[in-house]
XYZ file of C-alpha atoms in Angstrom:
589
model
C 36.575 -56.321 -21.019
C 37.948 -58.364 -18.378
C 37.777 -56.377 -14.630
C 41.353 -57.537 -14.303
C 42.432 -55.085 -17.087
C 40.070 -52.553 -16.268
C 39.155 -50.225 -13.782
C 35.801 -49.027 -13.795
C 34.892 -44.998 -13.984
C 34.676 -42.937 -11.192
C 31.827 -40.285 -11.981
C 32.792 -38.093 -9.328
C 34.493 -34.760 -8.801
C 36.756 -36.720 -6.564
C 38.258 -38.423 -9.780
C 38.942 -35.166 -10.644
C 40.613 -33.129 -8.069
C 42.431 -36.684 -6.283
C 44.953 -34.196 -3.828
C 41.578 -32.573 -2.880
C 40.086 -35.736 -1.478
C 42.712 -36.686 0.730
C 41.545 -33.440 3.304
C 38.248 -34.231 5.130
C 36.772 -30.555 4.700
C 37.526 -30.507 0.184
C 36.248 -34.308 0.576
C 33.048 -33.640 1.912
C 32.609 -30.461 -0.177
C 33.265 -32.681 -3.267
C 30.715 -35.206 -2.291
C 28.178 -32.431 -1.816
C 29.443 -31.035 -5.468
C 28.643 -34.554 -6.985
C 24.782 -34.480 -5.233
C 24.534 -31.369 -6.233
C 25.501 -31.962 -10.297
C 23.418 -35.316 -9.876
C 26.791 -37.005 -10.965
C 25.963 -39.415 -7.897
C 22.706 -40.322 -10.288
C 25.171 -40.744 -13.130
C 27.321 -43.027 -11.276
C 24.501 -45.171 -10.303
C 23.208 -45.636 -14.197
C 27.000 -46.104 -14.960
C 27.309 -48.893 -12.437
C 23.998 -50.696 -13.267
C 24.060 -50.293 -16.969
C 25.597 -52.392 -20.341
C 28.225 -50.183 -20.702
C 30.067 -50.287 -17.977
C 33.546 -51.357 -18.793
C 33.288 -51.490 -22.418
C 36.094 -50.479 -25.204
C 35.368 -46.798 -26.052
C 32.964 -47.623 -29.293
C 30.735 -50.037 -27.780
C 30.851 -47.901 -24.813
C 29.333 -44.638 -26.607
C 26.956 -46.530 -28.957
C 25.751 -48.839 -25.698
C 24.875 -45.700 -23.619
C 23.679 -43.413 -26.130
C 21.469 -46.698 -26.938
C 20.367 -46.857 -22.873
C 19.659 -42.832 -22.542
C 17.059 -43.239 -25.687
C 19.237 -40.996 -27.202
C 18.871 -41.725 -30.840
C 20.540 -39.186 -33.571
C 18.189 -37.661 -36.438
C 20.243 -36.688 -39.622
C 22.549 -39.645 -39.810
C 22.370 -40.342 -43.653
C 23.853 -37.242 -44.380
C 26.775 -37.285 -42.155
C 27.722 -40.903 -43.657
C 26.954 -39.043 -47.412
C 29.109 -35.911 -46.664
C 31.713 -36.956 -44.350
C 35.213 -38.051 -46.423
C 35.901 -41.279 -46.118
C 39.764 -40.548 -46.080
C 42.389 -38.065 -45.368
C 42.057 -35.684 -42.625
C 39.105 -33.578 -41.858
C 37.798 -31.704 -38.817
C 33.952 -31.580 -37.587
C 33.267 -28.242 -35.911
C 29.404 -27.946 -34.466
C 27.311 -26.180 -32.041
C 27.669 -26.654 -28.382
C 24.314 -26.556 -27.055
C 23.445 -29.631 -24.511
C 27.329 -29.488 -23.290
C 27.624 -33.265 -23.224
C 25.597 -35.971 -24.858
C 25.621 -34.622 -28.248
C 30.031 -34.749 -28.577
C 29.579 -38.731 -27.679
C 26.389 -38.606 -29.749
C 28.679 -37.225 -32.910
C 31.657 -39.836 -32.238
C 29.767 -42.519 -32.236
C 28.134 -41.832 -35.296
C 31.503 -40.994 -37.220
C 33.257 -44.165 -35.392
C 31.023 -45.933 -37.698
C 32.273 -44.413 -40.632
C 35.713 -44.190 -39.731
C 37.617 -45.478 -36.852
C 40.286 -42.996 -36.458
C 38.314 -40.149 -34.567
C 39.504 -37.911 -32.010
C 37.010 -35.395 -29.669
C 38.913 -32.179 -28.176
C 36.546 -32.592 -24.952
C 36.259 -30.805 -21.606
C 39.279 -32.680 -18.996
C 36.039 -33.473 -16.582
C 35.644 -35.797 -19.408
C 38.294 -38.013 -17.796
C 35.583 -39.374 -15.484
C 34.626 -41.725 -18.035
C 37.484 -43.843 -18.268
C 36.072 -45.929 -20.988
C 36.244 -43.410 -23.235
C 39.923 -41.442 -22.158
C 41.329 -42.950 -25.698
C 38.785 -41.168 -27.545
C 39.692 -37.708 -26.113
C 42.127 -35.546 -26.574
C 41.805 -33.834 -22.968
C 41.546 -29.852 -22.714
C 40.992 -27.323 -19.792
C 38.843 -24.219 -21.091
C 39.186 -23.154 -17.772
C 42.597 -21.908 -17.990
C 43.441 -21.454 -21.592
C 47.688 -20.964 -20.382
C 47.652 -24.296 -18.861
C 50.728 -26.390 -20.190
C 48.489 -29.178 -21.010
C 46.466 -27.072 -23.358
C 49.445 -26.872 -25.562
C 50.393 -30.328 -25.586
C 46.268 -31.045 -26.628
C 46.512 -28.931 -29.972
C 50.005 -30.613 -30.692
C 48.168 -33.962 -29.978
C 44.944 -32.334 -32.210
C 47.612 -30.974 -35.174
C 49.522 -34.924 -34.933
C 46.341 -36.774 -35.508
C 45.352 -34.690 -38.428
C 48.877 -34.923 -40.265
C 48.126 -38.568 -39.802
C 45.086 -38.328 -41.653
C 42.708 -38.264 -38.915
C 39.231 -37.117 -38.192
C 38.645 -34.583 -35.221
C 35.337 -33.423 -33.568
C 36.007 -29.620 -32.268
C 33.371 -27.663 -30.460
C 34.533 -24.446 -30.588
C 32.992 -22.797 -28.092
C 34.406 -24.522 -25.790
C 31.678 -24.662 -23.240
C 27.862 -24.912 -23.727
C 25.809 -22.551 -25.256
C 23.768 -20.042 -23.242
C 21.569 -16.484 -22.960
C 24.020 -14.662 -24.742
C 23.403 -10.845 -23.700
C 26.066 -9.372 -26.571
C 24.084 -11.209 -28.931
C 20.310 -11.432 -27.466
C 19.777 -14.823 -27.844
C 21.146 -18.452 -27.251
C 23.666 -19.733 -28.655
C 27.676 -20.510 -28.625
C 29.794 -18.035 -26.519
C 32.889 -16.745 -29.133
C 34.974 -19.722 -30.767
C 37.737 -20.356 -30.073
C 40.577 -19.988 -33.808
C 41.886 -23.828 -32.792
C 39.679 -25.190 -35.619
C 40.443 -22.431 -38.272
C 44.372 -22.716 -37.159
C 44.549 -26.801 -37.390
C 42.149 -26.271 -40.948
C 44.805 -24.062 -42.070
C 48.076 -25.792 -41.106
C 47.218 -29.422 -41.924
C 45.082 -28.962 -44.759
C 41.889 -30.387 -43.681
C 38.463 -30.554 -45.315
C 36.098 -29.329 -42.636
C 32.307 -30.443 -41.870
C 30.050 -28.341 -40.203
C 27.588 -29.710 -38.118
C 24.243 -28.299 -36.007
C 22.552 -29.437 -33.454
C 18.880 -28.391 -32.746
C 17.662 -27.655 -29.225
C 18.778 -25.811 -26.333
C 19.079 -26.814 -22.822
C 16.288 -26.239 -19.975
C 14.710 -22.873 -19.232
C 16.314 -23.492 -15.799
C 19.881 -24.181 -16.541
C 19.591 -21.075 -19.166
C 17.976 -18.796 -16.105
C 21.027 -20.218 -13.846
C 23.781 -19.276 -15.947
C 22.443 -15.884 -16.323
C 22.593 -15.130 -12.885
C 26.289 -17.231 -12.435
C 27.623 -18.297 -15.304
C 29.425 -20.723 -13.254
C 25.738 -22.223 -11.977
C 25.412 -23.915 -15.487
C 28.224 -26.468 -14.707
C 26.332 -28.147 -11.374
C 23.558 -28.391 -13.643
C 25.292 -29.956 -16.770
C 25.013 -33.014 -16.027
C 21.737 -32.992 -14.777
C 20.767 -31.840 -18.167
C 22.301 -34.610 -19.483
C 20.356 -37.005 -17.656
C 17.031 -35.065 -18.446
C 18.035 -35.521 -22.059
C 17.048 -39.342 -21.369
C 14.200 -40.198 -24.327
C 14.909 -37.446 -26.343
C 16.049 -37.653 -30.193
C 19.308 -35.915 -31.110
C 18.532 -33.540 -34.235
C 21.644 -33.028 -36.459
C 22.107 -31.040 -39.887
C 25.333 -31.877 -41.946
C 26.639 -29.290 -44.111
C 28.672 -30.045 -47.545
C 32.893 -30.450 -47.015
C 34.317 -27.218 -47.009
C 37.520 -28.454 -48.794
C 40.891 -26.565 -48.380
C 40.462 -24.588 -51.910
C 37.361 -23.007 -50.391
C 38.637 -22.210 -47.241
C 41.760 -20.852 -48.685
C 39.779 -17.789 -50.187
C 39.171 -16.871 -46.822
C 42.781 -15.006 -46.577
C 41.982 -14.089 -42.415
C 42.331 -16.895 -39.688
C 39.553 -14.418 -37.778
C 37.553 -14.248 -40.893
C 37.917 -18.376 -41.517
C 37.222 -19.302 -37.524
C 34.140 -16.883 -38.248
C 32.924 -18.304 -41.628
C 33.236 -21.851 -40.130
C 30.615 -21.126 -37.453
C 27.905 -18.981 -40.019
C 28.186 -22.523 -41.923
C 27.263 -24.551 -38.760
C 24.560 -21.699 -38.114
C 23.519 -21.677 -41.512
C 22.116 -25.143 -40.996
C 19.457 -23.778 -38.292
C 16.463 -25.448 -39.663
C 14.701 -22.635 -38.306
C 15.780 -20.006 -41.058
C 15.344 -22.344 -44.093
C 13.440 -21.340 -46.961
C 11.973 -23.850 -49.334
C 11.119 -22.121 -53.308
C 7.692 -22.328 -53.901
C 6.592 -24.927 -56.067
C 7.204 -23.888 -59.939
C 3.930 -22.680 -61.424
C 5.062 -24.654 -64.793
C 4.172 -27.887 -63.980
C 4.052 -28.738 -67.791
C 6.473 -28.425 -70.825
C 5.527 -28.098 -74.159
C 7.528 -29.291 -77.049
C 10.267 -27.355 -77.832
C 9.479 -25.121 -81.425
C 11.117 -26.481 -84.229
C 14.224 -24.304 -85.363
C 13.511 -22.161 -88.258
C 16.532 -23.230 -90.756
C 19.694 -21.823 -91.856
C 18.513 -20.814 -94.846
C 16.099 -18.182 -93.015
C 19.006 -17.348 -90.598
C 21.314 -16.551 -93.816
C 18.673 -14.479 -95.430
C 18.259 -12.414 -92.609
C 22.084 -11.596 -91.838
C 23.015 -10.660 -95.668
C 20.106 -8.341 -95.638
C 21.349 -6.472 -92.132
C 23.348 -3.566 -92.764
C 26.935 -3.902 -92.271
C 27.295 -1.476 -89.303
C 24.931 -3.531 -86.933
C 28.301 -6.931 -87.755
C 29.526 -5.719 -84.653
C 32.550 -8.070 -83.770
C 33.984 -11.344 -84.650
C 36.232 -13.738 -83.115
C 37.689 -17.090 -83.906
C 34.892 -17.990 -86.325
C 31.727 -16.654 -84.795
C 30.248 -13.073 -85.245
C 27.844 -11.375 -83.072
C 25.244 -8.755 -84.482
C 22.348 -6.833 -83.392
C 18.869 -6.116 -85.113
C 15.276 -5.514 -84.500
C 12.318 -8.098 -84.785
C 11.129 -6.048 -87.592
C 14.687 -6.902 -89.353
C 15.264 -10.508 -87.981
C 12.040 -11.874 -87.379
C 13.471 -15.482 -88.083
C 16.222 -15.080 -85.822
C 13.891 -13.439 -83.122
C 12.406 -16.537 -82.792
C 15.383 -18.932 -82.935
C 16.094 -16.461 -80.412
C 13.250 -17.335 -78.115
C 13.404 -21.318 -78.880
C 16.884 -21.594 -77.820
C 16.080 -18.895 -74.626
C 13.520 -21.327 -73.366
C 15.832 -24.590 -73.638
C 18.619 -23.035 -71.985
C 16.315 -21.472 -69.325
C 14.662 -25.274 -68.858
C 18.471 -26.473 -67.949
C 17.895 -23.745 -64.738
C 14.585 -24.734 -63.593
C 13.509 -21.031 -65.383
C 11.329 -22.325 -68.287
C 8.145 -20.868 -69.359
C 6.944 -24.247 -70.218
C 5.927 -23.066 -73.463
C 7.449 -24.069 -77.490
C 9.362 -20.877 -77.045
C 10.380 -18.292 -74.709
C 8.664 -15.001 -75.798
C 7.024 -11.712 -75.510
C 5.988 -8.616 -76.203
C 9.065 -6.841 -74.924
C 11.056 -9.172 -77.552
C 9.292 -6.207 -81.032
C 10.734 -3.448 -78.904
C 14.054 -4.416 -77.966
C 17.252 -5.351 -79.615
C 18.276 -8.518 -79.820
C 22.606 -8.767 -79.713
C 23.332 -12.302 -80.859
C 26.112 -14.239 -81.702
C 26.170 -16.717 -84.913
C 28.508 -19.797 -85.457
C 29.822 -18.462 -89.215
C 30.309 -22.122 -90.809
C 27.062 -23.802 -89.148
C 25.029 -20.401 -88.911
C 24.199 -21.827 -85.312
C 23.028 -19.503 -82.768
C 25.159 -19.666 -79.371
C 24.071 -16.710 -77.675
C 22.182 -13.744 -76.844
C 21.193 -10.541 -74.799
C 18.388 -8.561 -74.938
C 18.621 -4.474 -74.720
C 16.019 -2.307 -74.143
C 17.208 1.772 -75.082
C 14.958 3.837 -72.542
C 15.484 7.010 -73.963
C 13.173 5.352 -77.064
C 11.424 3.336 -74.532
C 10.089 5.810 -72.402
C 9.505 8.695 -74.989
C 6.195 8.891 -74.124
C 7.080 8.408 -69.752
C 5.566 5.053 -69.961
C 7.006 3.009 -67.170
C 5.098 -0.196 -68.305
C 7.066 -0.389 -71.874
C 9.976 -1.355 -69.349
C 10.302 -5.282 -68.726
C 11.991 -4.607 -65.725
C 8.898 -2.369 -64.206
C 7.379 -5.914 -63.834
C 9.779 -6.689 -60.856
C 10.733 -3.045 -59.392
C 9.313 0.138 -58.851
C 11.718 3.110 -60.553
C 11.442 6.583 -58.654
C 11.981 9.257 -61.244
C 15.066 9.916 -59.910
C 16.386 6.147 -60.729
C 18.893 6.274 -63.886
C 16.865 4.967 -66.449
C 14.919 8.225 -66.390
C 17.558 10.693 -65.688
C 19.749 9.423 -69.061
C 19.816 7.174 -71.754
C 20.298 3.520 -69.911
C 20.847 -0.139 -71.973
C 18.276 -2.235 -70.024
C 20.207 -5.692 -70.456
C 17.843 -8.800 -69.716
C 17.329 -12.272 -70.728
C 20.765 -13.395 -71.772
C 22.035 -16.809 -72.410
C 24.898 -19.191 -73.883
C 23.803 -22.648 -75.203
C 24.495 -25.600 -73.367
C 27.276 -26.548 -76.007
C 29.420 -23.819 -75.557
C 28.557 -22.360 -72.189
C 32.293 -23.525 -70.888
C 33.829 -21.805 -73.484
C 35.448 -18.299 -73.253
C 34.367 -17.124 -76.470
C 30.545 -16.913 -75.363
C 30.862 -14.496 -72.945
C 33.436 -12.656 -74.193
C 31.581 -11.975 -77.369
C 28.732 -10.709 -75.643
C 30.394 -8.555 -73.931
C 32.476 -7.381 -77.069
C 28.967 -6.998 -78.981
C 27.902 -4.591 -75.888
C 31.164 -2.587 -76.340
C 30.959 -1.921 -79.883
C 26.896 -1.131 -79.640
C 28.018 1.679 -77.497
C 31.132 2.539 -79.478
C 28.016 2.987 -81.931
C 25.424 4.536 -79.441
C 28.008 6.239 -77.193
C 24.920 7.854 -75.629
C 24.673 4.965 -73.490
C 26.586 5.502 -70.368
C 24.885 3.227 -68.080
C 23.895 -0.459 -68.191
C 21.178 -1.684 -66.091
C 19.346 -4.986 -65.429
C 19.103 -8.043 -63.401
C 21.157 -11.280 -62.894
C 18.905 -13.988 -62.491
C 19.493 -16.413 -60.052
C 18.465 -19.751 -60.610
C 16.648 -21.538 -58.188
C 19.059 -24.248 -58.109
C 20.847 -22.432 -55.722
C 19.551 -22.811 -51.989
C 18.004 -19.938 -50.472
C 20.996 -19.302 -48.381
C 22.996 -18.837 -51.132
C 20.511 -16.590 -52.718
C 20.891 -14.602 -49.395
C 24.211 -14.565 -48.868
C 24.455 -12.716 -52.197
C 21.865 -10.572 -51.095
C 23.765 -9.381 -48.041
C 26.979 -9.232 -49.608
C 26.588 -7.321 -52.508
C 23.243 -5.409 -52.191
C 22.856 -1.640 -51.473
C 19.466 -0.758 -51.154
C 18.882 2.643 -52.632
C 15.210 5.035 -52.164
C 15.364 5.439 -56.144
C 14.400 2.146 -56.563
C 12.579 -0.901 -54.806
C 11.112 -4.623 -55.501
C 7.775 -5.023 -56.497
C 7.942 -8.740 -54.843
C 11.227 -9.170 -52.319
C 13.265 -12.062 -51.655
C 12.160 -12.693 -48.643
C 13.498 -15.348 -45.883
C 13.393 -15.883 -42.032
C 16.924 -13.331 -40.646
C 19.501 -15.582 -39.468
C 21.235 -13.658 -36.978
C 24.265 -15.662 -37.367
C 24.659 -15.001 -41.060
C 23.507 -10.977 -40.098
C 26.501 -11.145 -37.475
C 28.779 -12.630 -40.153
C 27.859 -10.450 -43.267
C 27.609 -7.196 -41.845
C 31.353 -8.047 -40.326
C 33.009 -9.197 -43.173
C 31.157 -8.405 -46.531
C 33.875 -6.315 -47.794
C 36.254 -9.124 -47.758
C 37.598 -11.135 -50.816
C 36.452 -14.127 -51.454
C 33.864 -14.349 -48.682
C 30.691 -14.415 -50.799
C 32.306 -17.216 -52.935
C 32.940 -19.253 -49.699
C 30.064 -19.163 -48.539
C 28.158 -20.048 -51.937
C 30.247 -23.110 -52.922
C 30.081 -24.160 -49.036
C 26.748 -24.185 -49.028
C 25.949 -25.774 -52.756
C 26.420 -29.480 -52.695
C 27.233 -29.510 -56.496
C 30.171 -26.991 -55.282
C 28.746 -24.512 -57.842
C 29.956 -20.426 -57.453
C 27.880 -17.497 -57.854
C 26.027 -16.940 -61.413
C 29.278 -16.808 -63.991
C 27.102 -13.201 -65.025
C 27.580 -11.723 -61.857
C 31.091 -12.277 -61.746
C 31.600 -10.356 -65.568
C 29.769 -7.521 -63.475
C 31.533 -7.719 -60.309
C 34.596 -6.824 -62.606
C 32.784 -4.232 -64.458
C 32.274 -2.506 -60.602
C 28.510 -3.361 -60.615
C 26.337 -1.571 -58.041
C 23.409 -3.536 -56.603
C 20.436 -2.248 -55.329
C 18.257 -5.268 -54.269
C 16.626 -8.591 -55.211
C 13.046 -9.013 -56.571
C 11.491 -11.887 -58.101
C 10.323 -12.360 -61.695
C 6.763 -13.417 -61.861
C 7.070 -13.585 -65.511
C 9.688 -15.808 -65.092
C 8.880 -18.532 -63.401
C 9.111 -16.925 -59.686
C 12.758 -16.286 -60.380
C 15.381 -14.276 -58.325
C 16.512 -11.383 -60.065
C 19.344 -8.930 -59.053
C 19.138 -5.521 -60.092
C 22.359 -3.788 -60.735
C 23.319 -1.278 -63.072
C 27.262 -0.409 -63.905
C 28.170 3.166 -65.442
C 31.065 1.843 -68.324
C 33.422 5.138 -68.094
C 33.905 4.059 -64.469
C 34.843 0.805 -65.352
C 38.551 -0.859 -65.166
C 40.311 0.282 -68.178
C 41.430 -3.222 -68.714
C 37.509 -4.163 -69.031
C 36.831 -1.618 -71.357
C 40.153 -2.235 -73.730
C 38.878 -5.485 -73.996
C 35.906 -5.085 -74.731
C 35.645 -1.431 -76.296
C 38.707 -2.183 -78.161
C 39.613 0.201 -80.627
C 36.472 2.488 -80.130
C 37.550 3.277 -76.423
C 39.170 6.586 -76.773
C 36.257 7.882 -78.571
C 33.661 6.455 -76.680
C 35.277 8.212 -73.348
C 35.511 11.371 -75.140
C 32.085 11.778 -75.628
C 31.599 11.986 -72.411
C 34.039 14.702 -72.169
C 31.788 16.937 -74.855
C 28.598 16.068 -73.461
């Protein structure tokens, strides 16, 4: 840039506070203020250095390049970040400085319209004044604050990208909180997400500032700003760690019906990314997969059905039928059964490994199943186990579910006749159909119709490790009431973020929040298990997680949902014509 053009940046608190210069007594108390925050040392590196006097992308790329700053984590910002429309980048605040020109330069590669909400002492680097959109956190009513977030909304209605810290300051010994990290955020980033439609990134950065500036600001908060940048400059050689989370896209953040609730969820994702509280899954024991069994025929399937008696037909619907039997009456299908379980369990990265997906639980519960009529395919199925035949003798063990939790006699498998429901699945073919579902469901509701005995369902959702931990605990959280009547045999267990205890315990019983949070966090965008919705509906009570060492290390959920409870539009459905009586057996018993 030619010095003509340009005038060259005047690191000083004199460029700030001009009138204040012109009296002797502020000037020399300004000069002292710039020894004192080492922005005299700044000045000097400015002055001597590549980067003096360059356009405002050279100029953050040239001295992040000269501080040995160099950013970890850069693949995934260029594989996450849109490439158009507009979209805000909210992140952690917790070097104050280097890591906002850090970000920007990294995004100006990607995309060259960025804009940084930064700190108005920013203005001291006149190189970069084009870049910012200038702010005083200082005095949140100034009139200059206003025209800033009308600057902020303008460049996102133009399809912009803007880098928000929140916070608006650096992080520090929170005492509220017991631990570093952001002060409150500000709702700026949740309000401009909102009114201009923007996807939203969130991004971490590792690290914290020096024990010294942290001890300073806990005596004087206002101590930490003569020592900013001095961190800055003791940040020379060090490596920039940043996490980029998935696009939180405006259909995700629109489930989040609260502006409080969204500015809140926005920070638990940039938390969320702490690599400090990630949880790998343990490598799968089944490191080898058998050939899948050959299916048994549809001649063998036939034979079986004609010889079941007509009252376990339980339903049909739009050319498929769903049944119920016994091994000892459809040993055939039993095993078609167990081939097709183990496939569609493969698909979830819950396979035995073996030709089929058995045991001994499968001769001593009943199989509900539902049949294609014209191809006598199998599409589906659920497993039941009746405890009050189960557990004539008190036997615990001839429960699957004893495997994974530890019933107290006074849990509701022992106090009444319970379904124990386990080891469902749709095929791969017709898993995004309605009918699958549905007609599991409609077999459970006319098996009670025909057992009306059973009040209660119990069992587990799986949840496949596909899903990241943090998903796995965010569902955990949210929907989990631990109870003394019953407890896991081997917990979920992961390292407490206290960002996502802060956020859960504040909002769990808000709508939409756990779905937020799952398909922000799952880069295929996937919800929570389609299973644990049906329940949800049903009014589901959860108890905890435990995992299935029979099943390849596999999350389970316990729940259990008592049906006369339910929504009467669940049971209609699904009860249909048997409701009435099935309700008024509970009013004789």
């Amino acid at each position: 840039m030619n010095s003509n053009q340009f005038e060259p940046s005047n690191i000083s608190l004199h460029s700030l506070y001009p009138n204040l210069s012109k009296h002797f007594l502020y000037k020399y108390i300004l000069s002292v203020g710039d020894k004192l925050m080492g922005l005299d040392k700044l000045q000097t590196i400015y002055d001597n250095s590549d980067f003096k006097g360059l356009p405002y992308k050279e100029f953050a790329d040239t001295l992040i390049s000269e501080f040995k700053t160099p950013v970890v984590g850069v693949d995934n910002l260029q594989a996450n970040l849109p490439k158009i429309g507009p979209v805000i980048i909210v992140a952690n605040h917790p070097f104050g400085c280097i890591e906002g020109i850090a970000l920007a330069s990294e995004v100006m590669k990607i995309r060259g319209d960025v804009k940084v909400l930064a700190n108005k002492a920013l203005a001291m680097f006149r190189e970069l004044q084009s870049l910012f959109i200038f702010i005083d956190p200082l005095k949140p009513k100034e009139p200059t604050n206003m025209k800033a977030l009308k600057d902020c909304r303008r460049h996102l209605n133009s399809d912009g990208v803007l880098i928000l810290f929140p916070s608006g300051k650096v992080s520090e010994f929170e005492s509220s909180k017991k631990r570093v990290c952001d002060g409150d955020w500000n709702r700026v980033a949740a309000h401009l997400a909102r009114s201009c439609e923007a996807k939203v990134v969130p991004v971490f950065f590792e690290g914290t500032n020096s024990s010294q500036f942290l001890l300073l600001a806990r005596i004087w908060s206002k101590l930490k700003l003569v020592m900013l940048f001095r961190e800055m400059m003791n940040r020379r050689g060090s490596t920039i760690n940043m996490k980029v989370g998935r696009v939180l896209t405006p259909e995700i953040l629109s489930s989040l019906k609260d502006v409080g609730a969204m500015n809140d969820y926005l920070r638990a994702q940039v938390y969320a990314l702490d690599p400090k509280y990630q949880y790998s899954w343990p490598a799968d024991k089944t490191t080898k997969m058998l050939p899948l069994a050959e299916s048994i025929g549809k001649s063998k399937i036939s034979e079986e059905l004609l010889q079941l008696p007509k009252e376990q037909k339980l339903a049909s619907y739009k050319g498929f039928t769903v049944y119920y039997g016994y091994q000892h009456q459809i040993s055939n299908i039993v095993l078609e059964i167990a081939r097709e379980r183990e496939r569609v369990f493969r698909l979830h990265n819950e396979g035995s490994g073996n030709a089929m997906d058995t045991d001994s639980f499968d001769a001593t519960y009943v199989h509900l199943f539902i049949i294609q009529d014209q191809t006598l395919d199998l599409i589906g199925a659920y497993r039941m186990g009746q405890t009050d035949i189960l557990l004539k003798d008190g036997n615990l063990e001839n429960l699957y579910l004893s495997k994974m939790f530890s019933f107290k006699a006074n849990f509701i498998n022992q106090q009444e006749p319970c379904l124990e429901m386990g080891r469902s699945f749709i095929v791969p073919e017709h898993q995004k159909s309605f009918y699958g579902l549905y007609l599991l469901w409609r077999g459970i509701g006319e098996f009670v119709v025909k057992h009306p005995q059973y009040r209660r369902l119990y069992g587990t959702v799986s949840i496949s490790k596909l899903y990241s931990s943090n998903s796995v605990e965010y569902m955990n959280r949210i929907l989990t009431e631990p109870s003394g009547e019953v407890e896991a045999n081997y917990p979920f267990n992961v390292p407490n973020n206290p960002e996502l205890e802060d956020f859960t315990s504040k909002h769990r019983e808000h709508n939409g929040v756990l779905s937020a949070l799952v398909c922000g966090t799952e880069l295929d965008g996937k919800d929570i298990p389609v299973l644990m919705k049906q329940y949800q509906k049903l009014g589901a009570r959860y108890y905890c997680i435990g995992i299935d060492r029979s099943f390849n290390d596999t999350p389970g959920m316990l729940l259990s949902v008592h049906l006369p409870s339910a929504p009467n539009k669940s049971l209609k459905q699904y009860l249909s014509n048997g409701l009435d009586g099935y309700l008024a057996y509970k009013k004789e018993h």
